[in-house]
Short mmCIF file of C-alpha atoms in Angstrom, two decimals:
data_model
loop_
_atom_site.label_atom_id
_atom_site.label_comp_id
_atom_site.label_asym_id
_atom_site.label_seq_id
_atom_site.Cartn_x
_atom_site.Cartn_y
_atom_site.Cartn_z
CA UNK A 1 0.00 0.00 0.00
CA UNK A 2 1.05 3.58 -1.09
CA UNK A 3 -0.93 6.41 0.46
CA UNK A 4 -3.77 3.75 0.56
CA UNK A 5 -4.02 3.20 -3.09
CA UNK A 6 -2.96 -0.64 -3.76
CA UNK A 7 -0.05 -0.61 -6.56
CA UNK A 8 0.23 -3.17 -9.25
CA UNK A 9 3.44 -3.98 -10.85
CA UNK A 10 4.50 -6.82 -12.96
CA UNK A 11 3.23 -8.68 -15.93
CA UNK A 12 -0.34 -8.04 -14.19
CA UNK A 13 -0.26 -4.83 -13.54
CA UNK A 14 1.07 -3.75 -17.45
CA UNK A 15 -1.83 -5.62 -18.65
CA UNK A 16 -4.41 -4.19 -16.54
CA UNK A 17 -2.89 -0.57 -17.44
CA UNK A 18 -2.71 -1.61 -21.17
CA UNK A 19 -6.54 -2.22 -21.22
CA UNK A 20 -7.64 0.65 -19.58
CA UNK A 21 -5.28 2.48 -21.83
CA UNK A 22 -6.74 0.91 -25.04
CA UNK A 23 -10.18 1.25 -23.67
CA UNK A 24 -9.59 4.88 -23.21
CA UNK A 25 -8.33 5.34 -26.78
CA UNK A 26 -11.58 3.59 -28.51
CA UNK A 27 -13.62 5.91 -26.40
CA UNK A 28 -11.44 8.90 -27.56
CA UNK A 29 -11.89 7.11 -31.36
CA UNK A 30 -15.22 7.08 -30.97
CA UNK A 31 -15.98 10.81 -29.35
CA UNK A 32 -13.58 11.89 -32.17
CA UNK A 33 -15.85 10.47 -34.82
CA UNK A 34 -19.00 12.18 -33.08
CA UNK A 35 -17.25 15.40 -33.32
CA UNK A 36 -16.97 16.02 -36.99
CA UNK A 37 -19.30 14.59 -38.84
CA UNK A 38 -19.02 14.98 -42.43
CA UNK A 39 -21.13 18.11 -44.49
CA UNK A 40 -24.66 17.59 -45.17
CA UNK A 41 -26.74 18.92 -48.48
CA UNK A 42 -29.21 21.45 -46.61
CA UNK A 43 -30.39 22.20 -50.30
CA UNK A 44 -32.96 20.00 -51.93
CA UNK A 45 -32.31 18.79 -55.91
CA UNK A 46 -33.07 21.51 -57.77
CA UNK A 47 -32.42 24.45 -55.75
CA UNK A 48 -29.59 26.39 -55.37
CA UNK A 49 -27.32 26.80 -52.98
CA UNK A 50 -23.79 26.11 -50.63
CA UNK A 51 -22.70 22.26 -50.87
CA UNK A 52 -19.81 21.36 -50.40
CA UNK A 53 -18.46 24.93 -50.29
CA UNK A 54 -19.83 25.35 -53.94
CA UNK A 55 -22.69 26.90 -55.88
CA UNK A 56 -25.10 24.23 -57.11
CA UNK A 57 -26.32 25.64 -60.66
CA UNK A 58 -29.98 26.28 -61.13
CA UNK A 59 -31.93 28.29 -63.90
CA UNK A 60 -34.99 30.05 -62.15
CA UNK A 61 -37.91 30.61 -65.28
CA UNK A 62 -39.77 34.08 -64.59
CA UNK A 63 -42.79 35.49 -66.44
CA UNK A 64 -43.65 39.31 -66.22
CA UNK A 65 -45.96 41.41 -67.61
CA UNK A 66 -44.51 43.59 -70.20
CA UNK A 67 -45.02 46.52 -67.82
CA UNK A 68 -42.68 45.11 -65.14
CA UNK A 69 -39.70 44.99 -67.91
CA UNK A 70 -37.58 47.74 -66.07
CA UNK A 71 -38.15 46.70 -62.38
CA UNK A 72 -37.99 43.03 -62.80
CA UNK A 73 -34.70 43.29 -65.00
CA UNK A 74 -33.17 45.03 -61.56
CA UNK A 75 -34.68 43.13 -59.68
CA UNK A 76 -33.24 39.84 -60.92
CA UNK A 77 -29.87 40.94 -61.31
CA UNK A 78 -29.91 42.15 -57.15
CA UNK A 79 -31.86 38.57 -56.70
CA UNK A 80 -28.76 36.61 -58.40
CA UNK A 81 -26.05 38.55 -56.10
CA UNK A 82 -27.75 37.40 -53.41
CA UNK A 83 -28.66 33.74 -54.25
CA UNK A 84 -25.11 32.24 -55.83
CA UNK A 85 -25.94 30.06 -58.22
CA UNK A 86 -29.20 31.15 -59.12
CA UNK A 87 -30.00 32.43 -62.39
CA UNK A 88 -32.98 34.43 -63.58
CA UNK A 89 -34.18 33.74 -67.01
CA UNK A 90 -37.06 36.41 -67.89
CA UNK A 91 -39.71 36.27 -70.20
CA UNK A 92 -41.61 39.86 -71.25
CA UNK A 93 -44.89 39.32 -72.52
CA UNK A 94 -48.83 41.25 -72.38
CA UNK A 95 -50.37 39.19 -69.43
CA UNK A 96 -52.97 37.51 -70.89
CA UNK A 97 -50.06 36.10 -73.42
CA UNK A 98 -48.41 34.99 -70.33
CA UNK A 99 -51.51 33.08 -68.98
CA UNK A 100 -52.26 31.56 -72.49
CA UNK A 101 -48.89 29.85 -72.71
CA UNK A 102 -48.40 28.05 -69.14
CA UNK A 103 -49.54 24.79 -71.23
CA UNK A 104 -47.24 25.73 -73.94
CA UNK A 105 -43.15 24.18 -73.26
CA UNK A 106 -41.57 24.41 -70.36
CA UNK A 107 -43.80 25.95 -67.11
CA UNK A 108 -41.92 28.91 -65.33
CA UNK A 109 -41.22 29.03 -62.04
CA UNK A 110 -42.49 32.32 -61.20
CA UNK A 111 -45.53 34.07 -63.17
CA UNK A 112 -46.26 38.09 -62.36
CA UNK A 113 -49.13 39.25 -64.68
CA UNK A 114 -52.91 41.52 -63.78
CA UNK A 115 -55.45 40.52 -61.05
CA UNK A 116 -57.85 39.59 -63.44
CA UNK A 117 -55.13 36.92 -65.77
CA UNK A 118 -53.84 35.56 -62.23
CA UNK A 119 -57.32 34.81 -61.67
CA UNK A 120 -57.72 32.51 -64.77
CA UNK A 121 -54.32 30.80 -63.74
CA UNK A 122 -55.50 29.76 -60.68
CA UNK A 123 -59.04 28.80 -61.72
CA UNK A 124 -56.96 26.42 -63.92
CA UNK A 125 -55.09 25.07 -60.87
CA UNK A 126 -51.68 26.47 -62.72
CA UNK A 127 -50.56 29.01 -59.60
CA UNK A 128 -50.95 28.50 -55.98
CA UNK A 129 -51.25 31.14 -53.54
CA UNK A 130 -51.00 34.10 -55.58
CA UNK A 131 -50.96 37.66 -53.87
CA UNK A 132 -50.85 41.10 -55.02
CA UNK A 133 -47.94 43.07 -54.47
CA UNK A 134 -48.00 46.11 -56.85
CA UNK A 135 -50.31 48.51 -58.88
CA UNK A 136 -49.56 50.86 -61.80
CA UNK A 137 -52.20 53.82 -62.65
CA UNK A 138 -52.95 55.78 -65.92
CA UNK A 139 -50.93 59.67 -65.43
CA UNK A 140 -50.80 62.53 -67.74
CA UNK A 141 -47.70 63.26 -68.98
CA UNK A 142 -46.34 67.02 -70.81
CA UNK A 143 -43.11 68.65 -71.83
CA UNK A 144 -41.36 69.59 -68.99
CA UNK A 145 -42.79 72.26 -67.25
CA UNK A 146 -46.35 71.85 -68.32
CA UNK A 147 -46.57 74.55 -71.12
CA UNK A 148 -50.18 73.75 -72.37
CA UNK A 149 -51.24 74.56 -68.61
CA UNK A 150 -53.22 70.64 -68.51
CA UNK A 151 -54.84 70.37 -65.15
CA UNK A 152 -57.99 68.04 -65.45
CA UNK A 153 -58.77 64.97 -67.50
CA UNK A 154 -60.84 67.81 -69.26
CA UNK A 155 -57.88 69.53 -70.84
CA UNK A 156 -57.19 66.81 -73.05
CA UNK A 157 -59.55 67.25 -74.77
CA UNK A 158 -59.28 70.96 -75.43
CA UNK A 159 -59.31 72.19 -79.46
CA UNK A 160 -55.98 72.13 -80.75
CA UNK A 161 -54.77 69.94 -78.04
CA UNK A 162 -52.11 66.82 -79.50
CA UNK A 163 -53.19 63.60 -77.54
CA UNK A 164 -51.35 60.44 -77.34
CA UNK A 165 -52.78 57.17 -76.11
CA UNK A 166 -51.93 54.02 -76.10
CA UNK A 167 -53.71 51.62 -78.77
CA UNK A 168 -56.75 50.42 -77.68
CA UNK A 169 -55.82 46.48 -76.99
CA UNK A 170 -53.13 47.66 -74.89
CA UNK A 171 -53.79 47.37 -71.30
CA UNK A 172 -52.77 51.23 -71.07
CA UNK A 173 -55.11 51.96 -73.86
CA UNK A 174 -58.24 50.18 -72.22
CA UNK A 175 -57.62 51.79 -69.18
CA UNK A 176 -58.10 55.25 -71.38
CA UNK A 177 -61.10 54.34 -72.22
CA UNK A 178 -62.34 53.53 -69.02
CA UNK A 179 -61.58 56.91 -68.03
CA UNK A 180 -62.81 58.55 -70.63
CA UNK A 181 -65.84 56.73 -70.25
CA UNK A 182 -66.20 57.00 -66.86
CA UNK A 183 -65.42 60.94 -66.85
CA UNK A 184 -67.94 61.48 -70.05
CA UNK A 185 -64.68 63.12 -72.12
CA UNK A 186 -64.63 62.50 -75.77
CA UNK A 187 -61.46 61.89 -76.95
CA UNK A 188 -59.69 62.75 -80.18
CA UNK A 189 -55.80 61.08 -80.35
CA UNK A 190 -53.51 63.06 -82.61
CA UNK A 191 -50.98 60.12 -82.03
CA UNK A 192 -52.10 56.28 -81.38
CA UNK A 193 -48.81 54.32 -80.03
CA UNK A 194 -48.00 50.56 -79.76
CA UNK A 195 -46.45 50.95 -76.29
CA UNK A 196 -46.87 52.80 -73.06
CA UNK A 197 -43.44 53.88 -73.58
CA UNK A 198 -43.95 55.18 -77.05
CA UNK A 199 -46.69 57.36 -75.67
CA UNK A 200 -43.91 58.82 -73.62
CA UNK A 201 -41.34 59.55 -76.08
CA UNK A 202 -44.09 61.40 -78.71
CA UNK A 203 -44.48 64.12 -75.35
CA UNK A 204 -40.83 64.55 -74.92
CA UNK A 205 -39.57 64.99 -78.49
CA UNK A 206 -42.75 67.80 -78.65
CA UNK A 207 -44.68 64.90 -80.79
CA UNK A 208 -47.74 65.60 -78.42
CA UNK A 209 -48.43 68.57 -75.95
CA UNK A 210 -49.95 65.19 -73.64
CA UNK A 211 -49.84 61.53 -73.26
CA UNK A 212 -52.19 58.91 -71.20
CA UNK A 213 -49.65 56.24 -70.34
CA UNK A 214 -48.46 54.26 -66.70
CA UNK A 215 -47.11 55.90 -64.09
CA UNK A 216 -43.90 53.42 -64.54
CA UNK A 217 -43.44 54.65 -67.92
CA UNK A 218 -43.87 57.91 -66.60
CA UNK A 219 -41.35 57.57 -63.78
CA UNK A 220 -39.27 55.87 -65.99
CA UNK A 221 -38.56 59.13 -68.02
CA UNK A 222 -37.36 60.83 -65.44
CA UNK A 223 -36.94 64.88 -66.06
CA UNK A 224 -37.84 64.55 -70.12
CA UNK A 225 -41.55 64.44 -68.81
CA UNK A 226 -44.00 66.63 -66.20
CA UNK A 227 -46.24 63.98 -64.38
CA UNK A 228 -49.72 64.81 -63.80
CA UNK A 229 -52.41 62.58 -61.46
CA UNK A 230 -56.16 63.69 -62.13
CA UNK A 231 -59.53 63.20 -60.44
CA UNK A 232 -60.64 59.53 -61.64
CA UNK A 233 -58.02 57.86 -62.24
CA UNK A 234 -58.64 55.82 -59.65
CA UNK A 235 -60.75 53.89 -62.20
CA UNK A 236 -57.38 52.65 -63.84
CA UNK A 237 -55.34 51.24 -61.56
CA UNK A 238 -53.93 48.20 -62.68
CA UNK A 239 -53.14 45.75 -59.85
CA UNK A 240 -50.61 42.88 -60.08
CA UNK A 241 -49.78 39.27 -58.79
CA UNK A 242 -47.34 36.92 -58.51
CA UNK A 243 -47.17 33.53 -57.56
CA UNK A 244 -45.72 30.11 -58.02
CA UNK A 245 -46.35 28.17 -60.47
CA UNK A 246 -47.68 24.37 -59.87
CA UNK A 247 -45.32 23.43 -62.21
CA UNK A 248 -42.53 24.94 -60.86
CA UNK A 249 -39.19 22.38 -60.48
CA UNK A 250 -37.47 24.96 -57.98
CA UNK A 251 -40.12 25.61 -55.65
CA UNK A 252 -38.06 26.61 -52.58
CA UNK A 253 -36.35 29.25 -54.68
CA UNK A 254 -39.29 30.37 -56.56
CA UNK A 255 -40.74 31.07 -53.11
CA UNK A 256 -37.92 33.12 -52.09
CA UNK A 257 -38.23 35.54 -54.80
CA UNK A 258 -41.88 35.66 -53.94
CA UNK A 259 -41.18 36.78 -50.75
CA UNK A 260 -38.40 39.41 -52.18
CA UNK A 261 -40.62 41.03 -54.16
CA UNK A 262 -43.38 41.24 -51.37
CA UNK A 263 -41.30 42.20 -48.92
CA UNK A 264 -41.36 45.76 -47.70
CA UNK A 265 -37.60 46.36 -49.04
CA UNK A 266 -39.33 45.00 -52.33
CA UNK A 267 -42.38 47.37 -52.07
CA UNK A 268 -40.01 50.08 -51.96
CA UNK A 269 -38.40 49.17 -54.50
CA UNK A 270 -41.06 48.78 -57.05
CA UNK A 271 -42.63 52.59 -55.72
CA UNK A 272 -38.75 53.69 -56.99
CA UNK A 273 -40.02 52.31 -60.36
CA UNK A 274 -43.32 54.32 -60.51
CA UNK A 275 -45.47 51.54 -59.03
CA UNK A 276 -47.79 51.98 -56.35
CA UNK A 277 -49.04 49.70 -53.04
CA UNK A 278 -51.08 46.79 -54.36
#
């Protein structure tokens, strides 16, 4: 005895402190294992993301309304900085174009067209849980400055007065008619144009003394353009939802940019674009 703690020594003793010693180590083997176990995938197939320390590849397939060109252009490139591995492929089209071809090819992942087309997409069980997000309403737009003095819907209409409009199957145009309509103001266009932004252009090369177009367009024009709002046009907002699409192979990531463009970072930055609250 040795401070009351029995020694061993001997042949008996080496091999009792040899299989503590190896028990020890297969413990330590098997904590050391525990500790580090090897990376997992915490992306599913098809979406993007970090494995491995890499990007995994993945094409996300976008539909806009042709209205949305400008914003939705920015706001996939800010969408790819922040998703590595992600990219946007965008597809500009009228709305109702949009809706018509989601049985046409390939499904995208994302569709953002009117209230009224993202209503026939989900009566046709092609989009699930769509919500609005955004609105765009008919302005008047004049040189810069206002030199014709337009104040009213009313003034359009003045003798002498050089309208644009937008032609009457665009969605710009119908919503000049509604107005018009809705306002009892006869109309007489000087200039009919193809696009919102051609209506745009006609006022600031001196084409027109005033256009009916978006506000987007509008906004979009920056200082070659005076923006007027007028009593009624509440009558011509346009509203606009997104939504995944049933279809949709990247659903996770489709979501995401969902969620972007709702978000109140996104709201902002569709108002930057001339859009308004949904």
């Amino acid at each position: 005895m040795f401070g009351g703690v029995p020694q061993t020594s001997g042949f008996f003793g080496r091999q009792r402190s040899a299989s503590i010693a190896a028990v020890l180590a297969t413990a330590l083997a098997v904590a050391g294992c525990g500790s580090s176990p090897p990376p997992v995938p915490t992306t599913r197939p098809g979406d993007a993301g970090e494995v491995g320390g890499a990007a995994v590849p993945m094409t996300l397939r976008v539909s806009v309304d042709q209205p949305m060109r400008a914003v939705f252009s920015e706001l996939a490139k800010r969408f790819q900085i922040d998703h590595p591995g992600t990219q946007i492929q965008l597809t500009f089209k009228r709305s109702q174009e949009l809706v018509d071809a989601l049985d046409q090819g390939p499904a995208p992942d994302v569709l953002v067209v009117e209230d009224p087309d993202m209503n026939k997409a989900v009566h046709a069980g092609q989009v699930s849980d769509p919500a609005a997000f955004a609105s765009n309403r008919l302005v008047l737009v004049t040189p810069p400055g206002n030199p014709n003095h337009v104040a009213t819907f009313n003034d359009v209409a003045r003798p002498g007065t050089r309208l644009a409009v937008c032609a009457p199957e665009l969605a710009c145009g119908a919503a000049t008619a509604r107005v018009a309509s809705t306002l009892a103001v006869q109309l007489a266009a000087a200039l009919t144009a193809d696009t919102a932004s051609a209506v745009v252009d006609a006022v600031a090369a001196g084409r027109a003394d005033v256009g009916l177009t978006y506000s987007s367009y509008a906004k979009g024009a920056d200082t070659r353009v005076t923006t007027l709002s007028f009593p009624g046009d509440a009558v011509s907002v346009e509203r606009y939802s997104i939504a995944v699409t049933t279809k949709s192979e990247n659903q996770n990531r489709a979501k995401q940019l969902v969620d972007s463009a709702r978000s109140g970072d996104g709201h902002r930055f569709m108002a930057s674009f001339g859009f308004g609250a949904p």
